[in-house]
Every structure is written in C-alpha cells, then in structure tokens.
XYZ file of C-alpha atoms in Angstrom:
520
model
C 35.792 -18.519 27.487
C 35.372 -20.496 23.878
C 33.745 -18.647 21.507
C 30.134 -20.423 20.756
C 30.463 -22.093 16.911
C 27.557 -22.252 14.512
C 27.256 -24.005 10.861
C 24.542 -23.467 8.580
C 24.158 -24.769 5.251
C 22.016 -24.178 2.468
C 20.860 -27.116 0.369
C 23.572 -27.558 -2.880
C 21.871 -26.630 -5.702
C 20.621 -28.363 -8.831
C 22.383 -26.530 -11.932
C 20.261 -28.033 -14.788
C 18.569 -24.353 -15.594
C 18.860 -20.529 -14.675
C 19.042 -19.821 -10.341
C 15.361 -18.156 -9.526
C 13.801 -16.658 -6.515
C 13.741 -20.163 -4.573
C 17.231 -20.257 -4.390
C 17.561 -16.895 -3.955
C 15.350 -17.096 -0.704
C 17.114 -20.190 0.709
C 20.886 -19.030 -0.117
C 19.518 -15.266 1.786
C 17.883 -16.826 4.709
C 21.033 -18.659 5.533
C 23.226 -15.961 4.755
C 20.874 -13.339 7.061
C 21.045 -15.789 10.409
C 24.769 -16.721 9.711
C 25.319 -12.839 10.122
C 22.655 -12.604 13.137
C 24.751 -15.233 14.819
C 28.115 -13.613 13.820
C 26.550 -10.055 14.807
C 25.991 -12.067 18.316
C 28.938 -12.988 18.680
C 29.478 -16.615 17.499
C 31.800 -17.831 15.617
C 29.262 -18.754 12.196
C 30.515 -20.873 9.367
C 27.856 -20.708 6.329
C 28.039 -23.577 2.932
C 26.756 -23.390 0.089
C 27.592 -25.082 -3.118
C 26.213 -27.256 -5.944
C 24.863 -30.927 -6.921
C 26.309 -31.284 -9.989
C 25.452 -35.390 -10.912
C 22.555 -37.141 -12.177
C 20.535 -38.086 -15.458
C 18.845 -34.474 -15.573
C 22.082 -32.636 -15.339
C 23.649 -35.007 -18.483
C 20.385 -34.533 -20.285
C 20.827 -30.696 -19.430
C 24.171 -31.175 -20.957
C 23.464 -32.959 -24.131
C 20.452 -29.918 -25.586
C 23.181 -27.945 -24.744
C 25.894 -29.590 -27.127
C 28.213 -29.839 -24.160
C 29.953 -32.627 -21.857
C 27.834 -32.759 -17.943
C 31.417 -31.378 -16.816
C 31.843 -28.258 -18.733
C 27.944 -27.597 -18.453
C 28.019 -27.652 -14.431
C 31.549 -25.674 -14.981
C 29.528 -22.938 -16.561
C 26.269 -23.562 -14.125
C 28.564 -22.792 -11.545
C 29.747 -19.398 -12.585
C 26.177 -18.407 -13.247
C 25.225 -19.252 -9.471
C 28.110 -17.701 -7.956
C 27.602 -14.781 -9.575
C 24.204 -14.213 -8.561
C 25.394 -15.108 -4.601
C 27.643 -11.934 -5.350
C 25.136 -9.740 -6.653
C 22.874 -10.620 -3.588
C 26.261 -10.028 -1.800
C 25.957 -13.462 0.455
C 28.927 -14.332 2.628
C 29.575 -17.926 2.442
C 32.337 -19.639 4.072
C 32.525 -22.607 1.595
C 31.356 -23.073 -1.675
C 31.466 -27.024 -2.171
C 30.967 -28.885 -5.500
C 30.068 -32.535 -5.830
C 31.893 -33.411 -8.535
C 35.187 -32.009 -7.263
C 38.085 -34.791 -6.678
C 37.837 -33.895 -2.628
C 33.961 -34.731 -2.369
C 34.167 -37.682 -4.951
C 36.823 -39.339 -2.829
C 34.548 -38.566 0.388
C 31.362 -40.224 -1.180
C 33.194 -43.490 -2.583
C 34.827 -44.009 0.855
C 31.616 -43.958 2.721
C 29.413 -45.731 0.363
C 32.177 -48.617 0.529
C 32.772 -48.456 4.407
C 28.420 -48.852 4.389
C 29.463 -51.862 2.076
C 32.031 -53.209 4.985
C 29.653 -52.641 7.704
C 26.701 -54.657 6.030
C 24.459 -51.617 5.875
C 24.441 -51.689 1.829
C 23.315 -55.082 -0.353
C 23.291 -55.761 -4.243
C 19.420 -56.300 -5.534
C 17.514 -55.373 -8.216
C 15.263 -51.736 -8.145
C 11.757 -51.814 -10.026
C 9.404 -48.620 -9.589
C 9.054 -45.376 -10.526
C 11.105 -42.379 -10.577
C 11.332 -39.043 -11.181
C 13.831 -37.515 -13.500
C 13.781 -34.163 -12.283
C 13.445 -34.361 -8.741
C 15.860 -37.300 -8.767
C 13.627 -39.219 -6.234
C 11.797 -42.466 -6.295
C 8.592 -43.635 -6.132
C 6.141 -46.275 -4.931
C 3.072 -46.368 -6.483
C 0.929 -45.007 -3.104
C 3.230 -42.509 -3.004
C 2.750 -41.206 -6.728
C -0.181 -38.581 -7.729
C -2.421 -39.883 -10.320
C -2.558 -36.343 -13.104
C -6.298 -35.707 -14.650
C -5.124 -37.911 -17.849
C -4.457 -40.492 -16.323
C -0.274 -40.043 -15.960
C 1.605 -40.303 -12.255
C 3.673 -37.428 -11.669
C 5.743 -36.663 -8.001
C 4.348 -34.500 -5.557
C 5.664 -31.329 -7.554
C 4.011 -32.223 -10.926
C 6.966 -33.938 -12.309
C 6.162 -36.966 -14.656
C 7.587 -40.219 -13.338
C 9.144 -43.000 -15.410
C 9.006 -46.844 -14.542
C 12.374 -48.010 -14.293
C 13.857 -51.813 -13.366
C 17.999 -52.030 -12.818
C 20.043 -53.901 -10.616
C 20.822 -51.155 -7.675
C 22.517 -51.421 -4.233
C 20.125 -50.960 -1.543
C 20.840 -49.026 1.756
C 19.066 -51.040 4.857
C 16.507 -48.334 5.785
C 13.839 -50.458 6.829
C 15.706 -51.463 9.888
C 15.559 -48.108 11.450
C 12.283 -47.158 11.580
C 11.873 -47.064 15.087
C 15.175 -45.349 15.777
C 14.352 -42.163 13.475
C 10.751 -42.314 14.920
C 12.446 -42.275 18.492
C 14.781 -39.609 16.961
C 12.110 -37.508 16.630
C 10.453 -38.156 19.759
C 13.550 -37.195 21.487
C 13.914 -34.103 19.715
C 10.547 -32.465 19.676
C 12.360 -29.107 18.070
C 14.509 -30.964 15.690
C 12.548 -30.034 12.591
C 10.836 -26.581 12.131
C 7.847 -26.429 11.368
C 6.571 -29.303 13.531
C 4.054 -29.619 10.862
C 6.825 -31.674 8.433
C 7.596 -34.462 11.264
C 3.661 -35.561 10.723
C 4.066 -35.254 6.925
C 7.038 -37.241 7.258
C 5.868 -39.978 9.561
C 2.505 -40.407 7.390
C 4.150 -40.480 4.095
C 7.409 -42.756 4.735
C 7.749 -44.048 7.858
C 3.940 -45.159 9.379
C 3.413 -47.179 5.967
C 7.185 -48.975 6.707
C 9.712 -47.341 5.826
C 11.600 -49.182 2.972
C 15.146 -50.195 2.034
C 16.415 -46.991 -0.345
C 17.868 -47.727 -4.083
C 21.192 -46.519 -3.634
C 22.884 -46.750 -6.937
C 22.025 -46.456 -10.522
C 23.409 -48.707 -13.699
C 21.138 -46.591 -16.293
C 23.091 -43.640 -15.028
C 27.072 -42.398 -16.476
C 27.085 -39.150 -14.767
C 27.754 -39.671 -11.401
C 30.195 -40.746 -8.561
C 31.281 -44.503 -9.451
C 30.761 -46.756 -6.581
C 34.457 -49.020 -6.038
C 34.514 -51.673 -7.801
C 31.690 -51.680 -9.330
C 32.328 -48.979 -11.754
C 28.814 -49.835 -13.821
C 27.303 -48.405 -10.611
C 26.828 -44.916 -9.953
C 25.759 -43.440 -6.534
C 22.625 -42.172 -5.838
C 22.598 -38.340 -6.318
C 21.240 -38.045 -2.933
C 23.673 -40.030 -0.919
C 26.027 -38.492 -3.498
C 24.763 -34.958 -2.099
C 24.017 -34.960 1.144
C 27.601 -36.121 2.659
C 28.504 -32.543 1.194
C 27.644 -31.287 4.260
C 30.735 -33.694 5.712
C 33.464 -32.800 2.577
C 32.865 -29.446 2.753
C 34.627 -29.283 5.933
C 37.100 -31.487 4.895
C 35.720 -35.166 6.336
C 38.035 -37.917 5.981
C 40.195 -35.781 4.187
C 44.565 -34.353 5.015
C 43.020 -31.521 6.602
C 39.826 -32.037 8.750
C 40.301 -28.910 10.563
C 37.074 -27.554 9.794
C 35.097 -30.755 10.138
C 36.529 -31.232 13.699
C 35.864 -27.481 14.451
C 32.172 -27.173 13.311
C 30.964 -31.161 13.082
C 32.936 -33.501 15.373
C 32.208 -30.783 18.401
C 28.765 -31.305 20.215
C 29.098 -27.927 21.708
C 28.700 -26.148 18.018
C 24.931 -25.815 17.005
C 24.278 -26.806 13.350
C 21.791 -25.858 11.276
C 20.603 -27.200 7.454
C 18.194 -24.915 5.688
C 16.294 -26.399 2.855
C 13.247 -25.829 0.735
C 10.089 -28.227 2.294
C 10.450 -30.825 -0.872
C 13.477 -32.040 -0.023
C 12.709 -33.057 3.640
C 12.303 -36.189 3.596
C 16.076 -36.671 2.686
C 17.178 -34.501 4.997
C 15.126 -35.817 8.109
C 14.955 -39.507 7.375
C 18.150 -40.778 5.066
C 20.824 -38.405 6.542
C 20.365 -38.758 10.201
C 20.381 -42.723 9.426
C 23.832 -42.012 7.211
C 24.974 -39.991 10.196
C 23.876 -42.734 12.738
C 25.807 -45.379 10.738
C 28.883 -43.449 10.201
C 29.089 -43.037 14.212
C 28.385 -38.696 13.786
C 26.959 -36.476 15.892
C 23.077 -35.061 14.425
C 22.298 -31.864 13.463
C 20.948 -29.317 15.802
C 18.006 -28.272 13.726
C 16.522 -29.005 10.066
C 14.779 -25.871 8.900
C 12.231 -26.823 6.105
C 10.850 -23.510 4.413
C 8.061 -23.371 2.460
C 7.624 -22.283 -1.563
C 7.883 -18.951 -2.614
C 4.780 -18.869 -5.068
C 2.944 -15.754 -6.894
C -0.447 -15.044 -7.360
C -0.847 -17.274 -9.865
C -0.001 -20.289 -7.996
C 3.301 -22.122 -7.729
C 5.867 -20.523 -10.206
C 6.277 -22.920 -13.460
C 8.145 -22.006 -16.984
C 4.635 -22.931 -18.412
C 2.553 -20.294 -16.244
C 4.740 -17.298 -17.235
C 5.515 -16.510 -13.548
C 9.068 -17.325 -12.363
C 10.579 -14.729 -10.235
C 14.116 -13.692 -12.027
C 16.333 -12.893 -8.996
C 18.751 -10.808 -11.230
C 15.654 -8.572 -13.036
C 14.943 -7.153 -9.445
C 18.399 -6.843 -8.157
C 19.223 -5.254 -11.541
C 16.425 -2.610 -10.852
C 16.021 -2.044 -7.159
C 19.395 -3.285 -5.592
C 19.957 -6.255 -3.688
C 18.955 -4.982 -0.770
C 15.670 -4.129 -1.479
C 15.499 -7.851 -2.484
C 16.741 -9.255 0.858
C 14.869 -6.940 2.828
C 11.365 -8.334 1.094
C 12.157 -12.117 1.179
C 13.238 -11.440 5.010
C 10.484 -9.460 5.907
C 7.498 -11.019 3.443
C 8.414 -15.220 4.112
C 7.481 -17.271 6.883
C 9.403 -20.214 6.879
C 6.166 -22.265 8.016
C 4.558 -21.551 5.045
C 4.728 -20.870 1.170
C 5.073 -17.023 0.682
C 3.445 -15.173 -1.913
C 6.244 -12.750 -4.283
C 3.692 -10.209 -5.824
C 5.369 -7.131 -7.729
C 2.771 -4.687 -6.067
C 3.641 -5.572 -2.267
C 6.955 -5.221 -3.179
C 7.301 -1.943 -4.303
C 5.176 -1.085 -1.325
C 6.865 -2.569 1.258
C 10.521 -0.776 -0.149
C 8.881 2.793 -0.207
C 6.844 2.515 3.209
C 9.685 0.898 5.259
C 12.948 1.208 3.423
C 12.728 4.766 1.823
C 10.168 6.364 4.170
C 10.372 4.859 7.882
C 14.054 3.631 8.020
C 15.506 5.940 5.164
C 14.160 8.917 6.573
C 15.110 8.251 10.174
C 18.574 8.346 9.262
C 18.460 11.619 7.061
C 15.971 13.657 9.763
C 18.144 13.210 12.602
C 21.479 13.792 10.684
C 20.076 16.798 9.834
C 18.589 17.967 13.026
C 22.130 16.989 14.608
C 23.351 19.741 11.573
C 20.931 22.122 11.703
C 20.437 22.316 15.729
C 23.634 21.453 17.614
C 26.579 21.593 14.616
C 26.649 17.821 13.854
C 27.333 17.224 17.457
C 25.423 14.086 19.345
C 26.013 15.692 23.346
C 23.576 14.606 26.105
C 22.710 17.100 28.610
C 22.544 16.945 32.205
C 19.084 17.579 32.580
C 17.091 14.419 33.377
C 15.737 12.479 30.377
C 11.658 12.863 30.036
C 9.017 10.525 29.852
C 9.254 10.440 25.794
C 12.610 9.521 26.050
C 12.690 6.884 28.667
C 10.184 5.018 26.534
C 12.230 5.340 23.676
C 15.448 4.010 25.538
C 13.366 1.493 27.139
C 11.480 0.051 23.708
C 15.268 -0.048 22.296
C 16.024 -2.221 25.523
C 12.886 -4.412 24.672
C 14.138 -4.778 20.893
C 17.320 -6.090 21.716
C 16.101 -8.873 23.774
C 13.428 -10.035 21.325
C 16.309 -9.910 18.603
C 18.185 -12.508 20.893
C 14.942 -14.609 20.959
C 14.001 -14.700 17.570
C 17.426 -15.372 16.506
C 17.742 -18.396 18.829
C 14.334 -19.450 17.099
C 15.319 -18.412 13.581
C 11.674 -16.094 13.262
C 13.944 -13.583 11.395
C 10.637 -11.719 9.750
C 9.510 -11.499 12.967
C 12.666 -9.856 13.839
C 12.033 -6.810 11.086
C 8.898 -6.513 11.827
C 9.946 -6.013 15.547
C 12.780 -4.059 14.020
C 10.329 -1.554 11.682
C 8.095 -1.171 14.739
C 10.922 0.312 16.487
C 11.850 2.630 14.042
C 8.101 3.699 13.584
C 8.308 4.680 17.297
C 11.420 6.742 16.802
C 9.863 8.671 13.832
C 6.809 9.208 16.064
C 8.922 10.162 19.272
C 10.333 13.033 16.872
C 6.471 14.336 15.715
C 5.593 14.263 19.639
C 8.512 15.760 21.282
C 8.501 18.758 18.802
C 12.153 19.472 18.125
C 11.844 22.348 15.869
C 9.346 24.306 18.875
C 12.512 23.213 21.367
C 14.913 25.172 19.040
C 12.266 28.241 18.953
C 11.803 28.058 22.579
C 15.621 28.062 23.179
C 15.771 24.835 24.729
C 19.254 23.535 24.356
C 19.308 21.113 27.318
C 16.065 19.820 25.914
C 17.347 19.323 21.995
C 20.607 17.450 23.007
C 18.259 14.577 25.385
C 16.235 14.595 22.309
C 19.159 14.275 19.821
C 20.863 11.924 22.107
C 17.912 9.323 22.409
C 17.382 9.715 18.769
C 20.453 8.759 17.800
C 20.830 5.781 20.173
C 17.528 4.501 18.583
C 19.328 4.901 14.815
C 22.153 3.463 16.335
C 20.409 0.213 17.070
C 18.119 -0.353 14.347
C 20.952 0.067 11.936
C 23.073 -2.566 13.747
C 19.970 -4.866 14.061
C 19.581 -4.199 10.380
C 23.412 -5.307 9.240
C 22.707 -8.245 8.580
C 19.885 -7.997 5.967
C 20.658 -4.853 4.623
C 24.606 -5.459 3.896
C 24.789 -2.653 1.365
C 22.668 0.331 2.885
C 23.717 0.293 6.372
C 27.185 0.743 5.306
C 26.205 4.081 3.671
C 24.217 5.224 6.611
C 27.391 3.816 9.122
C 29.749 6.298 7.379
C 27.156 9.083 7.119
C 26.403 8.071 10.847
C 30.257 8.262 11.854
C 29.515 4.851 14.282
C 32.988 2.822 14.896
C 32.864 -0.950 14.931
C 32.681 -0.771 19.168
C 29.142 1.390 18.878
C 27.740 -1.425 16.824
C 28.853 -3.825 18.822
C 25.597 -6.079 19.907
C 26.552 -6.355 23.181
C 27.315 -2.788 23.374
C 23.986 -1.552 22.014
C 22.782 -1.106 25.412
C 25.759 1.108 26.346
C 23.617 4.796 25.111
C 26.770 7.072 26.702
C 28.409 5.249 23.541
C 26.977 7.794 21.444
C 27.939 10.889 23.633
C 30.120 13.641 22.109
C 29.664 12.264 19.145
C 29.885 14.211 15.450
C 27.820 12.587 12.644
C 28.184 13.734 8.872
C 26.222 14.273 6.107
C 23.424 13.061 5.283
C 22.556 11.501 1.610
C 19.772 9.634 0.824
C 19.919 5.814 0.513
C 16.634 4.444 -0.134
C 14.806 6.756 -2.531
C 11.115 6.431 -3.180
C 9.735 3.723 -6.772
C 7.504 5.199 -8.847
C 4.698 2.496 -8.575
C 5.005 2.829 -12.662
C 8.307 0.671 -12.355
C-alpha cells in the first residue's frame, strides 16, 4: 500500500527588516502539522523560503549601503537562523531570486504570453509599496488626514506605467464556482465572503502584471524594461521549489502532479486574496491540479493592538527563545492561536501558561512516575495479573479517546485544540495518581495493585509525550531517554498497544521544564 503524501508550505517571506513573531507563528504552525502528519504516518514534505524582489526590498537595500542581492544574501542567513533556533524541519528552503526559480517564472509568464492570457496596456492607480499590492480607489482606506493607506495602514502611492495585464476578469465565475465546489477549500469560511465582497462581487479586474518603474525583479523575455510582478514572481515558488519545469521534477511529480497527495498553503489572512483568487487562476491556466486547502490565519497582536515599530510592541522571536527555549515558544503559539482569529501574545499569559502546563502538569508527570517506578518497583514498568480497576480503565479508556480526537483535529488542522485535548489528558493522569493513592498501596503492601497503577501510568506518559513530539521537539527528547521508550512504543499506530510498555525499565528522572519566576 502507497504511503499517503502531504505538502505544506508556508508563505516565502519578505526580507526587507528583522523576522518577528508573525513569521515565527506561520513558519511553527506548518512545521507542527507537517510533523502531526509525519507522526501519522504520511509521507510530509514542508517549504519554506523567501521573496526576495520588489521596490521595498531595493529601497531596503539602498539605507543599507548595499546591492538588493547581497542585502537578501544576508536577510537570508538571519531567517534561517531563527528557523534553527525554533528548530523547524523544512524540506526545502526556496529563494526567488535563485537561477532555478528565475528560469521557472520567465517561462510561465511567457507561455501566459503564448496562450493569450497576458496583454501589453498601460497601469494607472494606486499602490502600496510595502505590501506590494495594488489598489483601486473603493478598495483604499481613507486615514483621519485625509491620506489612503491599504488595509494594513500602509500609505499608497499613485502610480501610471505601461504594465502587462493578466486576463482576470474573465474568470470570475470559474473561481466563484471554485469555491462553490469546494465549500472547505479555504479555512476559515469567513475569508471566502471577505473575498467575494472585496474582489470578485464588484468584478473582478484584469491584474497589473509587470512593472517598468521597478529594476529589482525577474525580467520578463524580451521585454527586459519589464519586471514581473512580485506576486506572480512569488507564488509559482510553490511550483520551483519542487523542481517544475526544471532537469529534475522528481519532487514536483511526487507531491504536485499526484491528485492523491493532499496539499496544504499556510499563510497569514492579508495575503489571501493572492492565494485564493490569482493562484488557482495561474494554476487553472497552466493545466495544474488545485490545492487541497488554503489555511488563512489570523494576526498575532498584543494588548496594545496590532504590533507596529511605532507602538513599541513587536514580539522579538529570538528575545523569548533566548530566555525560555524554543519550546516554550512553540508550545504557546500552538496552544494560545486560533487560526480563525487574531491571537493576543501577552508576556503575563505566557509565563503562565509554561509554569501551569509545561513545568507543573506535563513536567511533573514525567518526573512523579519515574520516580514512583524507582522508588516502588526498582525502575521496573511490570503489569500484574490482577484485573485492572475502575480508575484505571478510565484512564486507558480517556487515552483511547485522545488518540482518536488527535486523528480528527489533525485532519482539520485545530492543532490548539489538539493540546488542549492533549493537557486535559495529562491533568487526568496527575489526578488518577492523587485518587488511586500509590504511596497508601506501598504501605498497605499492595504489589499487584502498584504495578496496574504504574503500568497505566506509564501508558498515559507514553502517549502524551508522543502526541506532544511534534510541538515540543526539544523536551520530549529528554523525557524519551529518561523514559527509555524505543521508536516502536511511540509509534502512533502503536499507542494503543499498552502491553508495549510491559517489563519495561525507565531511568532517571531530571527535570525539563522548571518553574519562571513571574519577575522574568
């Protein structure tokens, strides 16, 4: 039987400043249901990478003193080194202005030339610099004096340059019908109304495609005085990354051209639109399969609103990996965001949720039955023959429920629900100790009783740390080794197999998640 394939991708990001908790959040998420998949036992394939073209990149360059090329060279580094501190697993790491996705992008824009789906005109409207997006007039916010800015805040610019123009207009009904088709296409639902309101209701309009006020960017063929729009530029990433109309397409026939492998692009909600209206049309002309699913997130914002430079209130990534460890990070974002909403990062919550779930509940699972294994049975995990009690059926029975619901929310990427599920569990455990008494057992002489108790116990660890692997990629490690578990135990499918864990010797316990001082 073929292994099930999945392909997620995060958006590529914009290098023209510092990575903060936004990308931090997307490039996790991805990461944390590439390894739920893998953990599943699918075959998962996770890009990542970075847009490296357009006017705010070259401006980005210039205050810098530098050439756009050696200032997304160094960009780069930054980024990937922050994906290593967070320790994410990508697969691929694509660039758009290597020679492999430059070549991609000026084939396809020329074969849209061929096929009549691109014209020459003349673009007059406004646009925004930073966002790299244009703008009609009812689509622009009008700002308290008086300026237009994009829906972020962004000031926009009027601008009037000759331009290719992609035919858009002409399939309005088909991405409409697209989405009536696919009624789980995009998640949340909530986006396909935003969409349909903003750009597609009103008539959806022919897109500016190239830019002749622009140096840094892909030139289109023949027609070198053009560059190509950053975002048709960008999205076919998602093609050249796994190696589309390139020597060796292996990938791209493994995880695109294959309708059995479910793919999956995870963006922030203010890029949507590109994603959900120009790329399935790109895809439609260039005769490829859709993606399964288009998950749109929401903002991570604080409690002062939507994080700016000006407010004082971005979120440094690296300040809280540098303090608490990345794992106390992922665990948060997981755990805190809803990705049908904006989330709210507050310092306070934080600290809270690492002590009460990481340090005390999960943390101090681990180390109380490793050393009840020690102190009543010699390290030594042995069920007894004695029929399992009430206490422990439920136990066995709630770890039965939890890996079910993992399968579901998996399948519909609720991952906080998942660790909330996931905590839940592990509260019951720590209660299931406090009501069966252990430490009366051992007075009372009740060996039969201690190694059920021990046995169930363990099982429960057993699964909560495999359930956890995924998010926390650095912790459950430790508590593997101190745990003893082989890669079979932690199988997923194997989870429900409890006689897994018989006659087993654990080691020593050392603590992983110690308690913040709230004075941190």
């Amino acid at each position: 039987m073929n292994q099930k394939k999945f392909y997620i991708t995060t958006p590529i990001y914009y290098p023209s400043g510092q990575p903060h908790i936004g990308h931090a959040y997307s490039t996790i998420l991805a990461d944390v249901i590439c390894r739920y998949k893998t953990l599943i036992g699918y075959d998962a394939f996770m890009q990542t990478g970075m847009d490296e073209h357009g006017q705010k990149i070259a401006e980005s360059a210039k205050k810098q003193g530098l050439e756009p090329q050696v200032f997304v060279d160094k960009m780069s580094k930054i980024f990937l080194k922050l994906w290593a501190e967070l320790d994410i697993n990508y697969s691929s790491f694509i660039r758009t202005s290597e020679p492999r996705h430059v070549k991609v992008v000026q084939e396809v824009f020329k074969q849209f030339q061929d096929e009549n789906y691109i014209y020459l005109g003349t673009w007059e409207g406004l646009y925004c610099v930073s966002c790299e997006e244009n703008y009609t007039k009812t689509q622009a916010i009008v700002n308290k004096d008086g300026e237009l800015s994009c829906r972020v805040g962004h000031k926009l610019t009027t601008k009037k340059e000759a331009s290719f123009f992609f035919k858009m207009s002409q399939f309005q009904s088909w991405i409409k019908e697209l989405y009536y088709q696919n009624p789980t296409f995009i998640i949340p639902k909530a986006r396909v109304k935003e969409l349909t309101n903003s750009f597609i209701d009103e008539g959806l309009q022919d897109l500016s495609v190239s830019r002749t006020s622009i140096e840094w960017g892909v030139p289109v063929i023949g027609n070198n005085n053009h560059k190509v729009y950053v975002w048709i530029d960008a999205l076919l990433n998602y093609l050249s990354g796994l190696g589309y109309k390139q020597k060796d397409d292996a990938l791209f026939q493994k995880y695109w051209n294959n309708d059995d492998v479910e793919i999956v692009h995870l963006m922030s909600k203010e890029i949507t639109r590109f994603h959900c209206i120009y790329w399935p049309i790109m895809l439609h002309c260039l005769k490829l399969r859709q993606p399964t699913k288009v998950i749109s997130h929401g903002w991570i914002i604080t409690d002062q609103g939507k994080m700016s430079k000006s407010l004082g209130n971005v979120v440094d990534p690296v300040a809280y990996i540098n303090e608490f460890g990345s794992d106390a990070l992922r665990y948060f974002l997981m755990k805190e965001m809803n990705v049908e909403r904006d989330g709210i990062f507050n310092h306070e919550i934080f600290l809270e949720c690492y002590n009460a779930d990481l340090a005390n509940t999960y943390g101090n699972l681990v180390s109380r039955l490793i050393g009840m294994v020690s102190k009543y049975n010699n390290s030594l995990i042995k069920k007894s023959n004695m029929p399992l009690d009430d206490l422990s059926i439920q136990l066995l029975n709630g770890a039965r429920e939890l890996i079910t619901a993992t399968n579901d929310c998996i399948y519909s990427y609720k991952i906080d629900e998942l660790i909330h599920n996931i905590l839940d569990f592990a509260k019951h455990a720590n209660k299931y100790v406090e009501d069966t008494k252990p430490w009366v057992l051992a007075k009372e002489n009740k060996k039969d009783h201690i190694n059920n108790f021990l046995y169930c116990l363990a099982n429960a660890v057993r699964v909560i740390t495999s359930l956890l692997q995924p998010v926390l990629t650095k912790g459950t490690k430790t508590m593997i080794n101190q745990l003893q578990l082989n890669k079979e135990q932690l199988l997923f499918d194997k989870l429900i197999n409890f006689d897994l864990i018989d006659n087993h010797k654990v080691g020593i316990s050392i603590p992983i998640y110690n308690r913040i001082e709230k004075n941190n």
